[in-house]
PDB file of C-alpha atoms and ligand atoms in Angstrom:
ATOM      1  CA  MET A   1       0.000   0.000   0.000  1.00 57.00           C
ATOM      2  CA  ILE A   2       1.193   3.533  -0.728  1.00 63.00           C
ATOM      3  CA  VAL A   3      -0.271   6.585   0.979  1.00 69.00           C
ATOM      4  CA  LYS A   4       1.059   9.928  -0.154  1.00 72.00           C
ATOM      5  CA  GLU A   5      -0.175  12.756   2.079  1.00 69.00           C
ATOM      6  CA  LYS A   6       0.350  16.398   1.146  1.00 71.00           C
ATOM      7  CA  ASN A   7       2.461  18.342   3.637  1.00 72.00           C
ATOM      8  CA  GLY A   8       2.176  22.033   2.643  1.00 72.00           C
ATOM      9  CA  GLU A   9       4.194  22.218  -0.577  1.00 75.00           C
ATOM     10  CA  GLY A  10       5.768  18.846   0.174  1.00 84.00           C
ATOM     11  CA  PHE A  11       4.765  15.231   0.828  1.00 89.00           C
ATOM     12  CA  LEU A  12       4.710  12.378   3.346  1.00 94.00           C
ATOM     13  CA  ASP A  13       5.036   9.015   1.602  1.00 95.00           C
ATOM     14  CA  LEU A  14       4.096   5.984   3.748  1.00 96.00           C
ATOM     15  CA  ARG A  15       4.282   2.299   2.787  1.00 96.00           C
ATOM     16  CA  ILE A  16       3.366  -1.033   4.329  1.00 97.00           C
ATOM     17  CA  CYS A  17       6.237  -3.254   3.219  1.00 97.00           C
ATOM     18  CA  ASP A  18       9.611  -4.717   4.100  1.00 98.00           C
ATOM     19  CA  ASN A  19      12.095  -1.855   4.082  1.00 98.00           C
ATOM     20  CA  LEU A  20      14.374  -3.702   1.616  1.00 98.00           C
ATOM     21  CA  GLU A  21      11.566  -3.538  -0.945  1.00 98.00           C
ATOM     22  CA  LEU A  22      11.067   0.203  -0.464  1.00 98.00           C
ATOM     23  CA  MET A  23      14.787   0.981  -0.574  1.00 98.00           C
ATOM     24  CA  ALA A  24      15.194  -1.008  -3.802  1.00 98.00           C
ATOM     25  CA  GLU A  25      12.787   1.502  -5.434  1.00 97.00           C
ATOM     26  CA  ILE A  26      14.783   4.569  -4.348  1.00 97.00           C
ATOM     27  CA  LYS A  27      17.479   5.982  -6.658  1.00 97.00           C
ATOM     28  CA  ASP A  28      21.106   6.464  -5.538  1.00 98.00           C
ATOM     29  CA  ASN A  29      21.919   9.690  -3.614  1.00 97.00           C
ATOM     30  CA  THR A  30      18.314  10.733  -2.941  1.00 97.00           C
ATOM     31  CA  ILE A  31      17.793  11.072   0.827  1.00 98.00           C
ATOM     32  CA  ASP A  32      19.072  13.928   3.029  1.00 98.00           C
ATOM     33  CA  LEU A  33      18.621  12.249   6.397  1.00 98.00           C
ATOM     34  CA  ILE A  34      17.858   8.710   7.574  1.00 98.00           C
ATOM     35  CA  TYR A  35      16.714   8.144  11.151  1.00 98.00           C
ATOM     36  CA  CYS A  36      15.778   4.578  12.147  1.00 98.00           C
ATOM     37  CA  ASP A  37      14.819   3.238  15.539  1.00 98.00           C
ATOM     38  CA  ILE A  38      15.879  -0.267  14.566  1.00 98.00           C
ATOM     39  CA  LEU A  39      15.170  -3.725  15.979  1.00 97.00           C
ATOM     40  CA  TYR A  40      17.146  -3.915  19.234  1.00 96.00           C
ATOM     41  CA  GLY A  41      17.798  -7.660  19.253  1.00 95.00           C
ATOM     42  CA  THR A  42      15.800  -8.345  22.415  1.00 94.00           C
ATOM     43  CA  GLY A  43      14.423 -11.596  20.955  1.00 94.00           C
ATOM     44  CA  ARG A  44      11.023 -10.491  22.320  1.00 94.00           C
ATOM     45  CA  LYS A  45       7.625 -10.899  20.763  1.00 94.00           C
ATOM     46  CA  PHE A  46       6.060  -7.472  21.244  1.00 93.00           C
ATOM     47  CA  ALA A  47       2.328  -6.983  20.736  1.00 90.00           C
ATOM     48  CA  ASP A  48       3.114  -5.288  17.434  1.00 88.00           C
ATOM     49  CA  TYR A  49       6.199  -7.049  16.096  1.00 92.00           C
ATOM     50  CA  GLN A  50       8.753  -9.796  16.590  1.00 94.00           C
ATOM     51  CA  ASP A  51      12.241  -8.551  17.479  1.00 95.00           C
ATOM     52  CA  LEU A  52      15.447 -10.213  16.251  1.00 96.00           C
ATOM     53  CA  LYS A  53      17.454 -12.479  18.560  1.00 95.00           C
ATOM     54  CA  PRO A  54      20.692 -11.103  20.051  1.00 95.00           C
ATOM     55  CA  ILE A  55      22.756 -13.485  17.917  1.00 96.00           C
ATOM     56  CA  ARG A  56      25.516 -11.914  15.865  1.00 97.00           C
ATOM     57  CA  SER A  57      24.830 -13.924  12.689  1.00 97.00           C
ATOM     58  CA  GLU A  58      21.114 -13.033  12.826  1.00 97.00           C
ATOM     59  CA  ILE A  59      21.847  -9.347  13.409  1.00 98.00           C
ATOM     60  CA  GLU A  60      24.371  -9.250  10.551  1.00 98.00           C
ATOM     61  CA  SER A  61      22.189 -11.065   8.052  1.00 98.00           C
ATOM     62  CA  HIS A  62      19.292  -8.673   8.757  1.00 98.00           C
ATOM     63  CA  TYR A  63      21.294  -5.444   8.834  1.00 98.00           C
ATOM     64  CA  ILE A  64      24.174  -5.762   6.353  1.00 98.00           C
ATOM     65  CA  PRO A  65      22.000  -5.681   3.186  1.00 98.00           C
ATOM     66  CA  ARG A  66      19.817  -2.917   4.663  1.00 98.00           C
ATOM     67  CA  ILE A  67      22.692  -0.680   5.766  1.00 98.00           C
ATOM     68  CA  LYS A  68      24.285  -1.072   2.295  1.00 98.00           C
ATOM     69  CA  GLU A  69      21.022   0.122   0.743  1.00 98.00           C
ATOM     70  CA  MET A  70      20.809   3.051   3.177  1.00 98.00           C
ATOM     71  CA  CYS A  71      24.324   4.099   2.182  1.00 98.00           C
ATOM     72  CA  ARG A  72      23.482   3.865  -1.536  1.00 98.00           C
ATOM     73  CA  ILE A  73      20.347   6.032  -1.324  1.00 98.00           C
ATOM     74  CA  LEU A  74      21.792   8.682   1.022  1.00 98.00           C
ATOM     75  CA  LYS A  75      23.018  11.905  -0.635  1.00 97.00           C
ATOM     76  CA  PRO A  76      26.762  12.668  -0.290  1.00 96.00           C
ATOM     77  CA  THR A  77      25.707  15.542   2.011  1.00 97.00           C
ATOM     78  CA  GLY A  78      23.401  13.231   3.977  1.00 98.00           C
ATOM     79  CA  SER A  79      23.487  11.871   7.513  1.00 98.00           C
ATOM     80  CA  ILE A  80      22.253   8.688   9.124  1.00 98.00           C
ATOM     81  CA  TYR A  81      21.232   8.065  12.749  1.00 98.00           C
ATOM     82  CA  LEU A  82      20.478   4.542  14.032  1.00 98.00           C
ATOM     83  CA  GLN A  83      18.949   4.038  17.447  1.00 98.00           C
ATOM     84  CA  MET A  84      19.348   0.862  19.540  1.00 98.00           C
ATOM     85  CA  ASP A  85      20.553  -0.129  22.996  1.00 96.00           C
ATOM     86  CA  THR A  86      23.657  -1.819  24.349  1.00 96.00           C
ATOM     87  CA  ARG A  87      22.630  -5.327  23.257  1.00 96.00           C
ATOM     88  CA  ILE A  88      23.795  -4.808  19.661  1.00 98.00           C
ATOM     89  CA  ASN A  89      25.447  -1.370  19.400  1.00 98.00           C
ATOM     90  CA  HIS A  90      28.962  -2.892  19.203  1.00 98.00           C
ATOM     91  CA  TRP A  91      28.003  -5.100  16.246  1.00 98.00           C
ATOM     92  CA  MET A  92      26.107  -2.268  14.546  1.00 98.00           C
ATOM     93  CA  ARG A  93      29.093   0.025  14.860  1.00 98.00           C
ATOM     94  CA  CYS A  94      31.297  -2.519  13.086  1.00 98.00           C
ATOM     95  CA  ILE A  95      28.718  -2.867  10.288  1.00 98.00           C
ATOM     96  CA  MET A  96      28.471   0.937   9.949  1.00 98.00           C
ATOM     97  CA  ASP A  97      32.271   1.277   9.854  1.00 98.00           C
ATOM     98  CA  ASP A  98      32.491  -1.393   7.140  1.00 98.00           C
ATOM     99  CA  VAL A  99      29.743   0.130   4.978  1.00 98.00           C
ATOM    100  CA  PHE A 100      30.153   3.903   5.549  1.00 98.00           C
ATOM    101  CA  GLY A 101      33.803   3.993   6.658  1.00 98.00           C
ATOM    102  CA  TYR A 102      35.430   4.419  10.075  1.00 98.00           C
ATOM    103  CA  ASP A 103      36.150   8.077   9.270  1.00 97.00           C
ATOM    104  CA  LYS A 104      32.438   8.745   8.631  1.00 97.00           C
ATOM    105  CA  PHE A 105      31.549   8.129  12.284  1.00 98.00           C
ATOM    106  CA  ARG A 106      30.380  11.384  13.899  1.00 97.00           C
ATOM    107  CA  ASN A 107      28.899  10.650  17.334  1.00 98.00           C
ATOM    108  CA  GLU A 108      27.599   8.020  19.648  1.00 98.00           C
ATOM    109  CA  ILE A 109      24.717   9.840  21.328  1.00 98.00           C
ATOM    110  CA  SER A 110      23.383   8.545  24.643  1.00 98.00           C
ATOM    111  CA  TRP A 111      19.697   9.107  25.185  1.00 98.00           C
ATOM    112  CA  TRP A 112      19.458   9.085  28.982  1.00 96.00           C
ATOM    113  CA  TYR A 113      16.010   8.507  30.452  1.00 93.00           C
ATOM    114  CA  LYS A 114      14.550   7.636  33.815  1.00 86.00           C
ATOM    115  CA  ARG A 115      12.257   4.650  34.169  1.00 78.00           C
ATOM    116  CA  TRP A 116      11.140   2.044  36.650  1.00 73.00           C
ATOM    117  CA  SER A 117      13.283  -1.022  36.395  1.00 72.00           C
ATOM    118  CA  ASN A 118      13.748  -4.281  38.259  1.00 73.00           C
ATOM    119  CA  ILE A 119      16.765  -4.851  40.448  1.00 70.00           C
ATOM    120  CA  SER A 120      19.365  -6.654  38.357  1.00 75.00           C
ATOM    121  CA  PHE A 121      22.980  -7.694  38.665  1.00 81.00           C
ATOM    122  CA  GLY A 122      25.003  -4.668  37.591  1.00 86.00           C
ATOM    123  CA  PHE A 123      24.120  -1.034  37.066  1.00 87.00           C
ATOM    124  CA  GLN A 124      20.608  -0.108  35.946  1.00 87.00           C
ATOM    125  CA  LYS A 125      20.356   0.311  32.195  1.00 89.00           C
ATOM    126  CA  MET A 126      19.075   3.810  31.584  1.00 92.00           C
ATOM    127  CA  HIS A 127      20.186   4.812  28.117  1.00 96.00           C
ATOM    128  CA  ASP A 128      19.811   4.078  24.424  1.00 97.00           C
ATOM    129  CA  VAL A 129      22.584   4.546  21.902  1.00 98.00           C
ATOM    130  CA  ILE A 130      22.184   6.549  18.701  1.00 98.00           C
ATOM    131  CA  LEU A 131      24.966   6.055  16.137  1.00 98.00           C
ATOM    132  CA  PHE A 132      25.451   9.070  13.873  1.00 98.00           C
ATOM    133  CA  TYR A 133      27.424   8.706  10.601  1.00 98.00           C
ATOM    134  CA  SER A 134      27.745  10.928   7.574  1.00 97.00           C
ATOM    135  CA  LYS A 135      28.119   9.742   4.009  1.00 95.00           C
ATOM    136  CA  ASP A 136      30.690  12.234   2.812  1.00 92.00           C
ATOM    137  CA  LYS A 137      30.478  15.896   3.792  1.00 86.00           C
ATOM    138  CA  SER A 138      27.248  16.147   5.739  1.00 85.00           C
ATOM    139  CA  LYS A 139      25.508  19.372   6.660  1.00 87.00           C
ATOM    140  CA  PHE A 140      25.071  20.082  10.346  1.00 94.00           C
ATOM    141  CA  ASN A 141      23.091  22.806  12.132  1.00 94.00           C
ATOM    142  CA  ILE A 142      24.577  23.305  15.599  1.00 92.00           C
ATOM    143  CA  GLN A 143      21.963  22.887  18.336  1.00 91.00           C
ATOM    144  CA  TYR A 144      22.283  24.600  21.718  1.00 87.00           C
ATOM    145  CA  GLN A 145      21.489  23.772  25.320  1.00 84.00           C
ATOM    146  CA  ASP A 146      21.172  26.022  28.357  1.00 76.00           C
ATOM    147  CA  TYR A 147      24.175  27.033  30.400  1.00 69.00           C
ATOM    148  CA  ALA A 148      24.776  25.176  33.634  1.00 63.00           C
ATOM    149  CA  LYS A 149      22.497  26.474  36.428  1.00 56.00           C
ATOM    150  CA  PRO A 150      24.145  28.948  38.839  1.00 50.00           C
ATOM    151  CA  ASN A 151      24.287  26.308  41.612  1.00 47.00           C
ATOM    152  CA  GLU A 152      26.239  24.013  39.296  1.00 50.00           C
ATOM    153  CA  ILE A 153      28.778  26.740  38.584  1.00 48.00           C
ATOM    154  CA  GLU A 154      28.857  28.026  42.136  1.00 48.00           C
ATOM    155  CA  ASP A 155      32.585  27.734  42.404  1.00 51.00           C
ATOM    156  CA  THR A 156      33.285  28.671  38.837  1.00 57.00           C
ATOM    157  CA  VAL A 157      34.674  32.138  38.379  1.00 61.00           C
ATOM    158  CA  ARG A 158      35.333  31.843  34.688  1.00 63.00           C
ATOM    159  CA  GLY A 159      33.530  30.053  31.883  1.00 65.00           C
ATOM    160  CA  VAL A 160      33.339  29.941  28.108  1.00 65.00           C
ATOM    161  CA  ILE A 161      30.480  31.849  26.520  1.00 64.00           C
ATOM    162  CA  ASP A 162      30.146  32.204  22.733  1.00 66.00           C
ATOM    163  CA  GLY A 163      33.648  30.800  22.431  1.00 65.00           C
ATOM    164  CA  LYS A 164      35.168  33.464  24.720  1.00 67.00           C
ATOM    165  CA  LEU A 165      36.565  33.002  28.190  1.00 65.00           C
ATOM    166  CA  VAL A 166      34.575  35.355  30.446  1.00 66.00           C
ATOM    167  CA  ARG A 167      34.213  36.079  34.134  1.00 65.00           C
ATOM    168  CA  LEU A 168      30.968  34.556  35.500  1.00 64.00           C
ATOM    169  CA  LYS A 169      31.217  36.217  38.906  1.00 65.00           C
ATOM    170  CA  ASN A 170      31.929  39.778  39.931  1.00 66.00           C
ATOM    171  CA  GLU A 171      34.991  40.550  42.024  1.00 66.00           C
ATOM    172  CA  ASP A 172      32.835  40.451  45.213  1.00 69.00           C
ATOM    173  CA  GLY A 173      31.603  36.922  44.379  1.00 64.00           C
ATOM    174  CA  SER A 174      28.080  37.925  43.215  1.00 66.00           C
ATOM    175  CA  TYR A 175      26.891  36.572  39.887  1.00 60.00           C
ATOM    176  CA  LYS A 176      27.452  38.698  36.839  1.00 60.00           C
ATOM    177  CA  LYS A 177      24.309  39.746  35.034  1.00 56.00           C
ATOM    178  CA  ARG A 178      24.413  38.665  31.411  1.00 56.00           C
ATOM    179  CA  GLU A 179      23.766  41.734  29.308  1.00 54.00           C
ATOM    180  CA  THR A 180      23.235  40.059  25.980  1.00 55.00           C
ATOM    181  CA  GLU A 181      20.882  37.340  24.821  1.00 57.00           C
ATOM    182  CA  ASN A 182      22.776  34.214  23.934  1.00 64.00           C
ATOM    183  CA  LYS A 183      21.894  30.840  22.500  1.00 72.00           C
ATOM    184  CA  GLY A 184      23.508  28.712  25.210  1.00 76.00           C
ATOM    185  CA  VAL A 185      26.289  26.191  24.717  1.00 82.00           C
ATOM    186  CA  PRO A 186      26.539  23.718  21.815  1.00 87.00           C
ATOM    187  CA  LEU A 187      24.575  20.592  22.615  1.00 91.00           C
ATOM    188  CA  HIS A 188      26.643  17.659  23.878  1.00 92.00           C
ATOM    189  CA  ASP A 189      26.148  13.972  23.132  1.00 95.00           C
ATOM    190  CA  VAL A 190      24.283  12.923  26.297  1.00 96.00           C
ATOM    191  CA  TRP A 191      20.612  13.832  25.929  1.00 96.00           C
ATOM    192  CA  GLU A 192      18.287  13.718  28.903  1.00 94.00           C
ATOM    193  CA  ILE A 193      14.783  13.485  27.493  1.00 94.00           C
ATOM    194  CA  GLN A 194      11.776  12.061  29.288  1.00 92.00           C
ATOM    195  CA  HIS A 195      10.538   8.640  28.129  1.00 91.00           C
ATOM    196  CA  ILE A 196       6.868   8.762  27.099  1.00 92.00           C
ATOM    197  CA  GLN A 197       5.010   8.430  30.392  1.00 88.00           C
ATOM    198  CA  PRO A 198       1.918   6.180  30.759  1.00 86.00           C
ATOM    199  CA  THR A 199      -0.367   9.229  30.983  1.00 89.00           C
ATOM    200  CA  ALA A 200       1.403  11.363  28.328  1.00 91.00           C
ATOM    201  CA  LYS A 201      -0.862  12.884  25.655  1.00 90.00           C
ATOM    202  CA  GLU A 202       1.701  11.793  23.073  1.00 93.00           C
ATOM    203  CA  ARG A 203       1.316   8.101  23.977  1.00 94.00           C
ATOM    204  CA  LEU A 204      -0.402   6.027  21.276  1.00 94.00           C
ATOM    205  CA  GLY A 205      -0.068   2.536  22.716  1.00 91.00           C
ATOM    206  CA  TYR A 206       2.476   1.265  20.161  1.00 94.00           C
ATOM    207  CA  ASP A 207       5.319  -0.761  21.680  1.00 90.00           C
ATOM    208  CA  THR A 208       8.638   1.113  21.773  1.00 93.00           C
ATOM    209  CA  GLN A 209       7.172   4.474  20.664  1.00 96.00           C
ATOM    210  CA  LYS A 210       9.827   7.213  20.969  1.00 97.00           C
ATOM    211  CA  PRO A 211       9.320  10.822  22.144  1.00 97.00           C
ATOM    212  CA  LYS A 212       8.952  13.481  19.481  1.00 97.00           C
ATOM    213  CA  ALA A 213      11.455  15.715  21.317  1.00 97.00           C
ATOM    214  CA  LEU A 214      14.225  13.173  20.699  1.00 98.00           C
ATOM    215  CA  ILE A 215      13.662  12.885  16.961  1.00 98.00           C
ATOM    216  CA  GLU A 216      13.118  16.632  16.618  1.00 98.00           C
ATOM    217  CA  ARG A 217      16.710  17.287  17.745  1.00 97.00           C
ATOM    218  CA  ILE A 218      18.088  14.974  15.088  1.00 98.00           C
ATOM    219  CA  ILE A 219      15.938  16.392  12.322  1.00 98.00           C
ATOM    220  CA  ARG A 220      16.783  20.000  13.219  1.00 97.00           C
ATOM    221  CA  ALA A 221      20.519  19.209  13.430  1.00 97.00           C
ATOM    222  CA  SER A 222      20.873  17.274  10.182  1.00 98.00           C
ATOM    223  CA  SER A 223      18.243  18.581   7.777  1.00 98.00           C
ATOM    224  CA  ASN A 224      16.626  21.790   6.573  1.00 97.00           C
ATOM    225  CA  GLU A 225      13.093  22.689   5.479  1.00 96.00           C
ATOM    226  CA  GLY A 226      12.151  20.960   2.224  1.00 96.00           C
ATOM    227  CA  ASP A 227      14.756  18.174   2.680  1.00 97.00           C
ATOM    228  CA  LEU A 228      13.806  14.520   2.305  1.00 97.00           C
ATOM    229  CA  VAL A 229      13.933  12.478   5.547  1.00 98.00           C
ATOM    230  CA  ALA A 230      13.442   8.689   5.713  1.00 98.00           C
ATOM    231  CA  ASP A 231      12.559   6.204   8.466  1.00 98.00           C
ATOM    232  CA  PHE A 232      12.507   2.556   7.405  1.00 98.00           C
ATOM    233  CA  TYR A 233      11.401   1.210  10.817  1.00 98.00           C
ATOM    234  CA  LEU A 234       8.543   3.662  11.249  1.00 98.00           C
ATOM    235  CA  GLY A 235       6.470   2.124  14.061  1.00 97.00           C
ATOM    236  CA  SER A 236       3.795   4.563  15.235  1.00 97.00           C
ATOM    237  CA  GLY A 237       5.044   7.285  12.868  1.00 98.00           C
ATOM    238  CA  THR A 238       6.903   9.597  15.259  1.00 98.00           C
ATOM    239  CA  THR A 239       9.417  10.613  12.571  1.00 98.00           C
ATOM    240  CA  ALA A 240       6.636  11.298  10.049  1.00 97.00           C
ATOM    241  CA  GLU A 241       4.825  13.581  12.494  1.00 97.00           C
ATOM    242  CA  VAL A 242       7.994  15.520  13.344  1.00 97.00           C
ATOM    243  CA  CYS A 243       8.658  15.958   9.605  1.00 97.00           C
ATOM    244  CA  LYS A 244       5.161  17.313   9.181  1.00 95.00           C
ATOM    245  CA  ASP A 245       5.721  19.793  12.049  1.00 96.00           C
ATOM    246  CA  LEU A 246       9.103  20.920  10.706  1.00 96.00           C
ATOM    247  CA  ASN A 247       8.210  21.079   6.988  1.00 96.00           C
ATOM    248  CA  ARG A 248      10.437  18.235   5.854  1.00 97.00           C
ATOM    249  CA  ASN A 249       9.422  15.785   3.133  1.00 97.00           C
ATOM    250  CA  PHE A 250       9.184  12.234   4.368  1.00 97.00           C
ATOM    251  CA  ILE A 251       9.358   8.683   3.065  1.00 97.00           C
ATOM    252  CA  GLY A 252       9.048   5.639   5.296  1.00 98.00           C
ATOM    253  CA  CYS A 253       7.594   2.220   5.840  1.00 98.00           C
ATOM    254  CA  ASP A 254       6.740  -0.457   8.323  1.00 97.00           C
ATOM    255  CA  ILE A 255       6.152  -4.130   7.713  1.00 97.00           C
ATOM    256  CA  ASN A 256       3.281  -4.075  10.230  1.00 97.00           C
ATOM    257  CA  PRO A 257      -0.024  -2.686   8.829  1.00 96.00           C
ATOM    258  CA  ARG A 258      -1.102  -1.492  12.304  1.00 96.00           C
ATOM    259  CA  ALA A 259       1.941   0.797  12.428  1.00 97.00           C
ATOM    260  CA  ILE A 260       0.873   2.618   9.263  1.00 97.00           C
ATOM    261  CA  GLU A 261      -2.736   2.764  10.467  1.00 96.00           C
ATOM    262  CA  ILE A 262      -1.599   4.502  13.693  1.00 96.00           C
ATOM    263  CA  THR A 263       0.709   6.799  11.720  1.00 97.00           C
ATOM    264  CA  LEU A 264      -2.125   7.913   9.433  1.00 95.00           C
ATOM    265  CA  GLN A 265      -4.377   8.487  12.413  1.00 95.00           C
ATOM    266  CA  ARG A 266      -1.818  10.651  14.224  1.00 94.00           C
ATOM    267  CA  LEU A 267      -1.094  12.676  11.072  1.00 93.00           C
ATOM    268  CA  ASN A 268      -4.806  13.312  10.600  1.00 87.00           C
ATOM    269  CA  ASP A 269      -5.199  14.242  14.275  1.00 83.00           C
ATOM    270  CA  ALA A 270      -2.287  16.655  13.930  1.00 70.00           C
ATOM    271  CA  LEU A 271      -4.141  18.293  11.010  1.00 58.00           C
ATOM    272  CA  SER A 272      -7.436  18.753  12.846  1.00 57.00           C
TER     273      SER A 272
HETATM  274  C1  SAM B   1      11.541  -0.027  17.422  1.00 72.52           C
HETATM  275  S1  SAM B   1      10.093  -0.022  16.446  1.00 72.52           S
HETATM  276  C2  SAM B   1       9.972   1.651  15.899  1.00 72.52           C
HETATM  277  C3  SAM B   1       9.196   2.540  16.858  1.00 72.52           C
HETATM  278  C4  SAM B   1       9.080   3.971  16.372  1.00 72.52           C
HETATM  279  N1  SAM B   1      10.330   4.706  16.457  1.00 72.52           N
HETATM  280  C5  SAM B   1       8.003   4.759  17.119  1.00 72.52           C
HETATM  281  O1  SAM B   1       8.293   5.868  17.651  1.00 72.52           O
HETATM  282  O2  SAM B   1       6.876   4.278  17.199  1.00 72.52           O
HETATM  283  C6  SAM B   1      10.647  -0.893  15.018  1.00 72.52           C
HETATM  284  C7  SAM B   1       9.605  -1.080  13.932  1.00 72.52           C
HETATM  285  O3  SAM B   1      10.248  -1.704  12.815  1.00 72.52           O
HETATM  286  C8  SAM B   1       9.279  -2.501  12.142  1.00 72.52           C
HETATM  287  N2  SAM B   1       9.998  -3.463  11.279  1.00 72.52           N
HETATM  288  C9  SAM B   1      10.651  -4.595  11.652  1.00 72.52           C
HETATM  289  N3  SAM B   1      11.222  -5.198  10.585  1.00 72.52           N
HETATM  290  C10 SAM B   1      10.936  -4.432   9.508  1.00 72.52           C
HETATM  291  C11 SAM B   1      11.240  -4.532   8.121  1.00 72.52           C
HETATM  292  N4  SAM B   1      11.985  -5.527   7.643  1.00 72.52           N
HETATM  293  N5  SAM B   1      10.772  -3.568   7.295  1.00 72.52           N
HETATM  294  C12 SAM B   1      10.013  -2.539   7.770  1.00 72.52           C
HETATM  295  N6  SAM B   1       9.698  -2.390   9.081  1.00 72.52           N
HETATM  296  C13 SAM B   1      10.152  -3.320   9.948  1.00 72.52           C
HETATM  297  C14 SAM B   1       8.456  -3.122  13.271  1.00 72.52           C
HETATM  298  O4  SAM B   1       7.184  -3.520  12.824  1.00 72.52           O
HETATM  299  C15 SAM B   1       8.403  -1.948  14.289  1.00 72.52           C
HETATM  300  O5  SAM B   1       7.220  -1.202  14.120  1.00 72.52           O
END
């Protein structure tokens, strides 16, 4: 099935199919940004889909042909972000290095969240990993975060603002008033963003749904209005909705018909 929704001057193209089928239809060097929240290798049967097993040969036989296709269809100025957790990130990084090149690695972003978890042997697992690679010379829009709060810089007399070393406190120890508006400091690679809570308005009841705020950061950093963004593991359509909000064109698919049904519903709700 193909559903092509209008998005202002642009489009949102949604398919129910295996992502290999969709990628085979896309010409070389077409996509500006790929974001995929991939199968994590939990081996679990979720209500909506069956995950892969955490077995290296199974992970490689699923991902190697798909990552090669992603590399082929990405523009030379394009970027790719793959989200997973620590079960398979080491294998995925080797696959990405082999296909894109070790020198095309840009960041390993940690998405740090708080959640209830059972006591287990070892430290509580509280982050996902997002691997960011470029194809050749990718574009990048620097994102900013707030300065540390005054109590966190209590003992700091000097700090770097807009690339300049400045005094943060007056001679008498009081805090210096900032005269000029500033954007903050460039965003680092550990992102604290709330998981979708059980009562959140955003929650659609699709297993493993991700927060819009997380995907928004990626789309703002590595694409511009009118660019073409793709998600080949679409789930409940979070990436499609963010593209709609930010005036990006979108192409994506999911093998599960219910995923596309939920995506269409949320896009229509966002319109009304
Ligand atoms: C981790 S979930 C994505 C969740 C999504 N980010 C969201 O916010 O709802 C992965 C999705 O990939 C889909 N999927 C698994 N194998 C696929 C394949 N070969 N082609 C297309 N989609 C696939 C599953 O049905 C599932 O919806």
